mmCIF file with all atom_site columns, C-alpha atoms in Angstrom:
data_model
loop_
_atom_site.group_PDB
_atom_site.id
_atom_site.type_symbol
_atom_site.label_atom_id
_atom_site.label_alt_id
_atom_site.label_comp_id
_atom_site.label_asym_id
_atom_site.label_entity_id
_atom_site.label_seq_id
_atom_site.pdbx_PDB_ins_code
_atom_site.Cartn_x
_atom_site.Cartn_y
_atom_site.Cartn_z
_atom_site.occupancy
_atom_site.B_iso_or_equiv
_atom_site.pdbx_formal_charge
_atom_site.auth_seq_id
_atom_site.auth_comp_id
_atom_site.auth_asym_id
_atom_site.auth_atom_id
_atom_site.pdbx_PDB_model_num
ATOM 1   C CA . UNK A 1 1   ? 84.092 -44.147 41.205  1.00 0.00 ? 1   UNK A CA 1
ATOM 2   C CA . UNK A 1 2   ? 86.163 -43.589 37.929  1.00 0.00 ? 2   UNK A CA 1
ATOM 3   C CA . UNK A 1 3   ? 82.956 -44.609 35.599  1.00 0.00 ? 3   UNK A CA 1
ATOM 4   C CA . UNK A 1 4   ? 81.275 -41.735 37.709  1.00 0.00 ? 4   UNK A CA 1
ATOM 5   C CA . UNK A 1 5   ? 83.820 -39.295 36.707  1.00 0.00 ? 5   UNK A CA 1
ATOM 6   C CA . UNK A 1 6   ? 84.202 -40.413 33.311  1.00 0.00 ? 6   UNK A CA 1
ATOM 7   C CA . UNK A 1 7   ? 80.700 -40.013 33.147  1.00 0.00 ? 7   UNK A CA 1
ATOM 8   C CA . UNK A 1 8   ? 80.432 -36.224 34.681  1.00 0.00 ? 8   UNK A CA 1
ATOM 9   C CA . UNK A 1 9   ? 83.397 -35.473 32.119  1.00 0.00 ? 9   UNK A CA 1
ATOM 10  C CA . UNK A 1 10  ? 81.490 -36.468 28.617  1.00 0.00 ? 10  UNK A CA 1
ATOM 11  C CA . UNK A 1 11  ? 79.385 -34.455 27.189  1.00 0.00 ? 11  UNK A CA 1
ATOM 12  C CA . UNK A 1 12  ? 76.816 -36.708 25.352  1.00 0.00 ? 12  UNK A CA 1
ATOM 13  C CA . UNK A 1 13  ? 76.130 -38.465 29.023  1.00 0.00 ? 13  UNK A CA 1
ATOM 14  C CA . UNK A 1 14  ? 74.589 -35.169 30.213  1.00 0.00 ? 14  UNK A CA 1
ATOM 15  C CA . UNK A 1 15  ? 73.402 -34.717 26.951  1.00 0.00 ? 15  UNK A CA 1
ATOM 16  C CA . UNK A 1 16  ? 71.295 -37.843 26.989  1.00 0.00 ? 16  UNK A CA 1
ATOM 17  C CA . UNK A 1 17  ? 70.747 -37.683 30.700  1.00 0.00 ? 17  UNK A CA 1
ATOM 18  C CA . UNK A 1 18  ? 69.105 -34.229 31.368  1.00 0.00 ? 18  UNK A CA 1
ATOM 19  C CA . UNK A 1 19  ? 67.924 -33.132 28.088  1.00 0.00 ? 19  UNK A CA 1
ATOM 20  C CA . UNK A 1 20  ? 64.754 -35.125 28.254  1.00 0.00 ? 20  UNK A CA 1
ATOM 21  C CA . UNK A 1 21  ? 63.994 -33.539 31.370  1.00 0.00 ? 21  UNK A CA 1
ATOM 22  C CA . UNK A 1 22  ? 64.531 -29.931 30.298  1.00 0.00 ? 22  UNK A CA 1
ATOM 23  C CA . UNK A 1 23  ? 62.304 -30.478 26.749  1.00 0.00 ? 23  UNK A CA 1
ATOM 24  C CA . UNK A 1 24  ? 59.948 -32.409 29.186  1.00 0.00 ? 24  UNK A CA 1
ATOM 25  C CA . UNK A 1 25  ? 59.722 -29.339 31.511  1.00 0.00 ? 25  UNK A CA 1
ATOM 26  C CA . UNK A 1 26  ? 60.048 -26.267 28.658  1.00 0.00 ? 26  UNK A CA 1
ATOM 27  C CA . UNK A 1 27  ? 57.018 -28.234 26.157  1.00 0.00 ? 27  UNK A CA 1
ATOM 28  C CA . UNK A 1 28  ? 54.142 -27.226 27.934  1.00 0.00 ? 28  UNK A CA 1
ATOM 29  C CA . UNK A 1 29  ? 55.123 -23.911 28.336  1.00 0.00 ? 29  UNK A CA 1
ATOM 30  C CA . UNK A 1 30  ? 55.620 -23.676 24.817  1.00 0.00 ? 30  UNK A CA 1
ATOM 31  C CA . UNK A 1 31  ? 53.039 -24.580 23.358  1.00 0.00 ? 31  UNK A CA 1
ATOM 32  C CA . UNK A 1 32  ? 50.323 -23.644 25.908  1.00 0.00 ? 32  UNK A CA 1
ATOM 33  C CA . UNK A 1 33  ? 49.742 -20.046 23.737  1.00 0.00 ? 33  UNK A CA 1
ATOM 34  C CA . UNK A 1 34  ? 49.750 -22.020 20.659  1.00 0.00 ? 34  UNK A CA 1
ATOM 35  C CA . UNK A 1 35  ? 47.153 -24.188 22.104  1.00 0.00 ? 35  UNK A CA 1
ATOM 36  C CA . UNK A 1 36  ? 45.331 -21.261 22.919  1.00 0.00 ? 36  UNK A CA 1
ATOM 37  C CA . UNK A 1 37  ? 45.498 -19.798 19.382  1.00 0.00 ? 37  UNK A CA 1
ATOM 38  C CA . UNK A 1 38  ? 44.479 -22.768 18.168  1.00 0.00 ? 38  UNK A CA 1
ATOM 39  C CA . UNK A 1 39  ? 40.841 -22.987 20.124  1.00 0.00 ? 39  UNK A CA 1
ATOM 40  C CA . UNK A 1 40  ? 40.195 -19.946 19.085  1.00 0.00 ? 40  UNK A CA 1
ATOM 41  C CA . UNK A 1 41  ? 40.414 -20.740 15.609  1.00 0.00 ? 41  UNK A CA 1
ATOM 42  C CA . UNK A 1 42  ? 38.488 -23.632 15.431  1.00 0.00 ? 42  UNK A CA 1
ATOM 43  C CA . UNK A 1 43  ? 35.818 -21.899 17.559  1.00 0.00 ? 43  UNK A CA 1
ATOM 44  C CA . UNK A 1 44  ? 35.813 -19.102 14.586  1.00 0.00 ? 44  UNK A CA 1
ATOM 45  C CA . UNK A 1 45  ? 35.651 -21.232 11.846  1.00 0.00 ? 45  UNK A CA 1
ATOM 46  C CA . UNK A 1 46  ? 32.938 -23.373 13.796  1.00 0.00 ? 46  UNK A CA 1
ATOM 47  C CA . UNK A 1 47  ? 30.858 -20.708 14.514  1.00 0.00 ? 47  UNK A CA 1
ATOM 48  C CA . UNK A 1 48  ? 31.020 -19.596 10.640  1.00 0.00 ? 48  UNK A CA 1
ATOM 49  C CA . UNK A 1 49  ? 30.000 -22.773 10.233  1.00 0.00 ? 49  UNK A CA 1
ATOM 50  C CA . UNK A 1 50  ? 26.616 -22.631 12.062  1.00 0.00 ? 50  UNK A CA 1
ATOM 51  C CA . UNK A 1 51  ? 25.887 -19.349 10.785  1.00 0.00 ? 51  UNK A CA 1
ATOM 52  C CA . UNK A 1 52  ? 25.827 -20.602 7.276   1.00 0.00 ? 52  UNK A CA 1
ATOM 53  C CA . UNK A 1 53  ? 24.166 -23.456 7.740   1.00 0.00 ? 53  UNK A CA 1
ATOM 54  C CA . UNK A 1 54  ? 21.426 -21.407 9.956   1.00 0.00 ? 54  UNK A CA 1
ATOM 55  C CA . UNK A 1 55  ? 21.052 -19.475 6.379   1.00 0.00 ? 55  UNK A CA 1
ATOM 56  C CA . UNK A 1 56  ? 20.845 -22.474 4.171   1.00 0.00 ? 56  UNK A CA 1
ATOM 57  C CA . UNK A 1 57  ? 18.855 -24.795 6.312   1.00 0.00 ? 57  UNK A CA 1
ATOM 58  C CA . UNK A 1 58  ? 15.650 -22.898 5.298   1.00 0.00 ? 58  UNK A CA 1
ATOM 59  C CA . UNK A 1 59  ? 16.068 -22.624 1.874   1.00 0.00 ? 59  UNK A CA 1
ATOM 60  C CA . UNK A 1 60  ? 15.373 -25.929 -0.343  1.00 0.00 ? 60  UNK A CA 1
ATOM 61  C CA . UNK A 1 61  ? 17.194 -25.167 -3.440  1.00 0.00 ? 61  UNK A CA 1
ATOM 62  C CA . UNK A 1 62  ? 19.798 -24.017 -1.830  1.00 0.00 ? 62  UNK A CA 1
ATOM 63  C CA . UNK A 1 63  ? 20.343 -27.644 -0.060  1.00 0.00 ? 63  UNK A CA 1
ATOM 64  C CA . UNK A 1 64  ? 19.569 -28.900 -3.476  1.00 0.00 ? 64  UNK A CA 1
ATOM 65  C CA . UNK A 1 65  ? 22.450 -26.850 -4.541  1.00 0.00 ? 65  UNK A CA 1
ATOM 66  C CA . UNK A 1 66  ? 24.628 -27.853 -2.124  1.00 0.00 ? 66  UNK A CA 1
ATOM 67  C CA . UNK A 1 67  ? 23.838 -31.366 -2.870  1.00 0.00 ? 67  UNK A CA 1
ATOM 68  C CA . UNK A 1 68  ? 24.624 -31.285 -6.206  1.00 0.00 ? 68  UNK A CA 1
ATOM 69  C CA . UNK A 1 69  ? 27.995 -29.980 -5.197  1.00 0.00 ? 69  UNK A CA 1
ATOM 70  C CA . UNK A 1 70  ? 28.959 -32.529 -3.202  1.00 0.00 ? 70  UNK A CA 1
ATOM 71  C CA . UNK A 1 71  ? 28.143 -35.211 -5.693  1.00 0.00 ? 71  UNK A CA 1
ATOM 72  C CA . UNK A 1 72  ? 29.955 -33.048 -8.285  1.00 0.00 ? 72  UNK A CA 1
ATOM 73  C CA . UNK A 1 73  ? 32.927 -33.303 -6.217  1.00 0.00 ? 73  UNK A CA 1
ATOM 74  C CA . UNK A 1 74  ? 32.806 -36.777 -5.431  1.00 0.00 ? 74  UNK A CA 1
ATOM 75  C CA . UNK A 1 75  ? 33.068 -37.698 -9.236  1.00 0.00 ? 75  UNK A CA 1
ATOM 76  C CA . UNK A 1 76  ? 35.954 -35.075 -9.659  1.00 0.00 ? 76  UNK A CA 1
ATOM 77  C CA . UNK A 1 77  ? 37.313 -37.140 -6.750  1.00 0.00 ? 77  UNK A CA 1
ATOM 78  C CA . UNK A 1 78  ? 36.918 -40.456 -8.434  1.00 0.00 ? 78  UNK A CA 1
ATOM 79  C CA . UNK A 1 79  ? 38.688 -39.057 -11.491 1.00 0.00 ? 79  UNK A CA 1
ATOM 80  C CA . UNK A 1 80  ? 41.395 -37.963 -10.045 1.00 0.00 ? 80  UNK A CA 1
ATOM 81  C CA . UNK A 1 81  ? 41.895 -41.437 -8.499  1.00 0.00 ? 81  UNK A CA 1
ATOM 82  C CA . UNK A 1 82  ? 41.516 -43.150 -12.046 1.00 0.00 ? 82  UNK A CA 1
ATOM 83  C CA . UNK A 1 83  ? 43.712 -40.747 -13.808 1.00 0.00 ? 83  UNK A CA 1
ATOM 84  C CA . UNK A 1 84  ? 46.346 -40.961 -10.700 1.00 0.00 ? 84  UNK A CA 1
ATOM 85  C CA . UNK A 1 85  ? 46.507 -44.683 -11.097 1.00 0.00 ? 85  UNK A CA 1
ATOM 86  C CA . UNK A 1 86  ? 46.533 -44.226 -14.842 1.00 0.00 ? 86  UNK A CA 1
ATOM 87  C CA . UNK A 1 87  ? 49.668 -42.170 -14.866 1.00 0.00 ? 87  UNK A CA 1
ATOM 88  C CA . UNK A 1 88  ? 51.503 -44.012 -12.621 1.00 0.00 ? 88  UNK A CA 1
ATOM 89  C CA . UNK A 1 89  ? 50.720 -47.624 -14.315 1.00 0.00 ? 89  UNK A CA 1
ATOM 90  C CA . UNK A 1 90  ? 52.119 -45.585 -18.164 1.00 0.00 ? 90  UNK A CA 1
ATOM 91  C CA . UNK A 1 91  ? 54.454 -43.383 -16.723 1.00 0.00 ? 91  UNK A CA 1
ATOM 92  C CA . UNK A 1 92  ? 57.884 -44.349 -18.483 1.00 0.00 ? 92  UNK A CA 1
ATOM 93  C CA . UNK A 1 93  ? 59.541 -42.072 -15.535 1.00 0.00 ? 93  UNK A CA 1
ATOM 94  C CA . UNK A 1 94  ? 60.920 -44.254 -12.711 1.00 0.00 ? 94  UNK A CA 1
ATOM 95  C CA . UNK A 1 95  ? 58.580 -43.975 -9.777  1.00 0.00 ? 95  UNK A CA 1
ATOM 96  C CA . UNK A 1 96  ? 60.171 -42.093 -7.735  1.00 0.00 ? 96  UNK A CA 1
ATOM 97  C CA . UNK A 1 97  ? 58.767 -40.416 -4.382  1.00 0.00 ? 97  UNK A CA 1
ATOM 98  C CA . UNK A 1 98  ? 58.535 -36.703 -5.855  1.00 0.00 ? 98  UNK A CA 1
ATOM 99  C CA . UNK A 1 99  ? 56.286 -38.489 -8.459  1.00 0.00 ? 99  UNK A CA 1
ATOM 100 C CA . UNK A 1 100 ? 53.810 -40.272 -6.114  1.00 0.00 ? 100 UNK A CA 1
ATOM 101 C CA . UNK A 1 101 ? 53.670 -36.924 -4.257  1.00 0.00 ? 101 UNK A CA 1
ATOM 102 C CA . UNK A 1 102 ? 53.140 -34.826 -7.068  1.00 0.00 ? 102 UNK A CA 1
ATOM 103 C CA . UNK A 1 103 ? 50.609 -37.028 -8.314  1.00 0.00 ? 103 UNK A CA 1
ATOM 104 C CA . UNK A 1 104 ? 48.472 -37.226 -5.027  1.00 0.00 ? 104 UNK A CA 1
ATOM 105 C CA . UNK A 1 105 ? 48.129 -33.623 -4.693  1.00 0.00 ? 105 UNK A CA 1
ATOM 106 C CA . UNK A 1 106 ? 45.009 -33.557 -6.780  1.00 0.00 ? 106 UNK A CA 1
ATOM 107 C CA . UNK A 1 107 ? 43.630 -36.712 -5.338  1.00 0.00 ? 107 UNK A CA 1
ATOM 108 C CA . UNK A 1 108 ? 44.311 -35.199 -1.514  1.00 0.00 ? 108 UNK A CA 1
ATOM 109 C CA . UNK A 1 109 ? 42.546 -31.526 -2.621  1.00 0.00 ? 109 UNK A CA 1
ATOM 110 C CA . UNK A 1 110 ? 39.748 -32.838 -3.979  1.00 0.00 ? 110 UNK A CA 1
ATOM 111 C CA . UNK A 1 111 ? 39.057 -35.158 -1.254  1.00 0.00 ? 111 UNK A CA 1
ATOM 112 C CA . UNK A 1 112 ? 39.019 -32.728 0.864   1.00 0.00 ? 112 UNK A CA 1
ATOM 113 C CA . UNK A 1 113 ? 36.425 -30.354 -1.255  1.00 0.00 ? 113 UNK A CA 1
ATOM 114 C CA . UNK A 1 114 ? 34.218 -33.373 -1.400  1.00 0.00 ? 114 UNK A CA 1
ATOM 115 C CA . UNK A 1 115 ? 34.443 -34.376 2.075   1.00 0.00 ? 115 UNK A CA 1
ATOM 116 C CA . UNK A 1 116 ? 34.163 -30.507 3.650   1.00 0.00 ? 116 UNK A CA 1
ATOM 117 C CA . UNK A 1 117 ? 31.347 -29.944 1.425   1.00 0.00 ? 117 UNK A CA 1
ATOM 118 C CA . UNK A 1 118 ? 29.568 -33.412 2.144   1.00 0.00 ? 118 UNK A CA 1
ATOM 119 C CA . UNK A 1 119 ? 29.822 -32.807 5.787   1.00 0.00 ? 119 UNK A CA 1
ATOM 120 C CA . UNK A 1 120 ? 28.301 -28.938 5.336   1.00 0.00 ? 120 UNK A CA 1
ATOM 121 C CA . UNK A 1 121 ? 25.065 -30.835 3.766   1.00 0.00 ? 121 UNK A CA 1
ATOM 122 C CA . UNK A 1 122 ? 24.773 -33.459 6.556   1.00 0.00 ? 122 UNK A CA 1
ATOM 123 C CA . UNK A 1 123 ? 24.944 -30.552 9.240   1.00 0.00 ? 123 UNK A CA 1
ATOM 124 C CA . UNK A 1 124 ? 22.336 -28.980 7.274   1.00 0.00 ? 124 UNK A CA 1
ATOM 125 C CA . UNK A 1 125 ? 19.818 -31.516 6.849   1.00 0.00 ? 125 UNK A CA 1
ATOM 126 C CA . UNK A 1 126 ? 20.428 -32.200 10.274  1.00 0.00 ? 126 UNK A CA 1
ATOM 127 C CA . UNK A 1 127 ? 19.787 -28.834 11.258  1.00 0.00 ? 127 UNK A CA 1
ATOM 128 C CA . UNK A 1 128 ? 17.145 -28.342 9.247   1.00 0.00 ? 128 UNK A CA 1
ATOM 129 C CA . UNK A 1 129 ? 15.136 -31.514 11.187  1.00 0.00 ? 129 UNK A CA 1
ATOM 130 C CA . UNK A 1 130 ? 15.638 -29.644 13.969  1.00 0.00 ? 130 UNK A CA 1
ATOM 131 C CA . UNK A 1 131 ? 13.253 -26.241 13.028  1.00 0.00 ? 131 UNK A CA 1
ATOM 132 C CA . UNK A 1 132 ? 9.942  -26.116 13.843  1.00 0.00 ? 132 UNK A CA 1
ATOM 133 C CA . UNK A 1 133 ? 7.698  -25.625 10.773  1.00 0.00 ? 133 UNK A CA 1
ATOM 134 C CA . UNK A 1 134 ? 4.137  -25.398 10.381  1.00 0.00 ? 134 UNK A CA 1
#
């Protein structure tokens, strides 16, 4: 009986027994409108998407374009990965995190340019299989 009272009187013991329960109740609730906002985002930028693919899928040198972007980007990738590695390996600076971070930025943009634009000209020639030419 005295452990029970000891118990109701500290603080970190109702602390640690009910506020899981309220975050477990109050989560949902807040983030069910940022969940919302968040469909409808990707459904905008998905339905951008199509419609620019829908435009490029019929022209040829514009997929020819596109293709040559990609590949573009991929070396820019690949450089920034050599030069990355480079400048950590002669760096006379300590490595310290701030460095590695500073020095990935590059290498995390540009894979994302290649890899955005790489999956744009897969959805096109896919889409483009799909029309029905004579």
């Amino acid at each position: 009986m005295e452990t029970i009272l000891a118990n109701l009187a500290d603080p970190s013991w109702w602390f640690s027994s009910f506020f899981p329960a309220v975050v477990i109740i109050l989560l949902p609730r807040l983030f069910r409108p940022l969940w919302a906002r968040t469909k409808i985002f990707l459904r905008t930028r998905r339905a951008k998407e199509l419609s620019k693919i829908k435009r490029l899928r019929w022209d040829d040198m514009q997929i020819t374009y596109e293709m040559q972007k990609a590949a573009a980007l991929l070396v820019i990738f690949i450089l920034s990965i050599v030069l990355a590695l480079v400048s950590l390996l002669l760096s006379p600076v300590t490595k310290s995190t701030l460095h590695v971070i500073i020095v990935s930025i590059p290498i995390l943009w540009s894979e994302l340019a290649w890899l955005s634009r790489d999956k744009l000209v897969k959805e096109v020639i896919l889409y483009r299989k799909k029309l029905n030419r004579p």
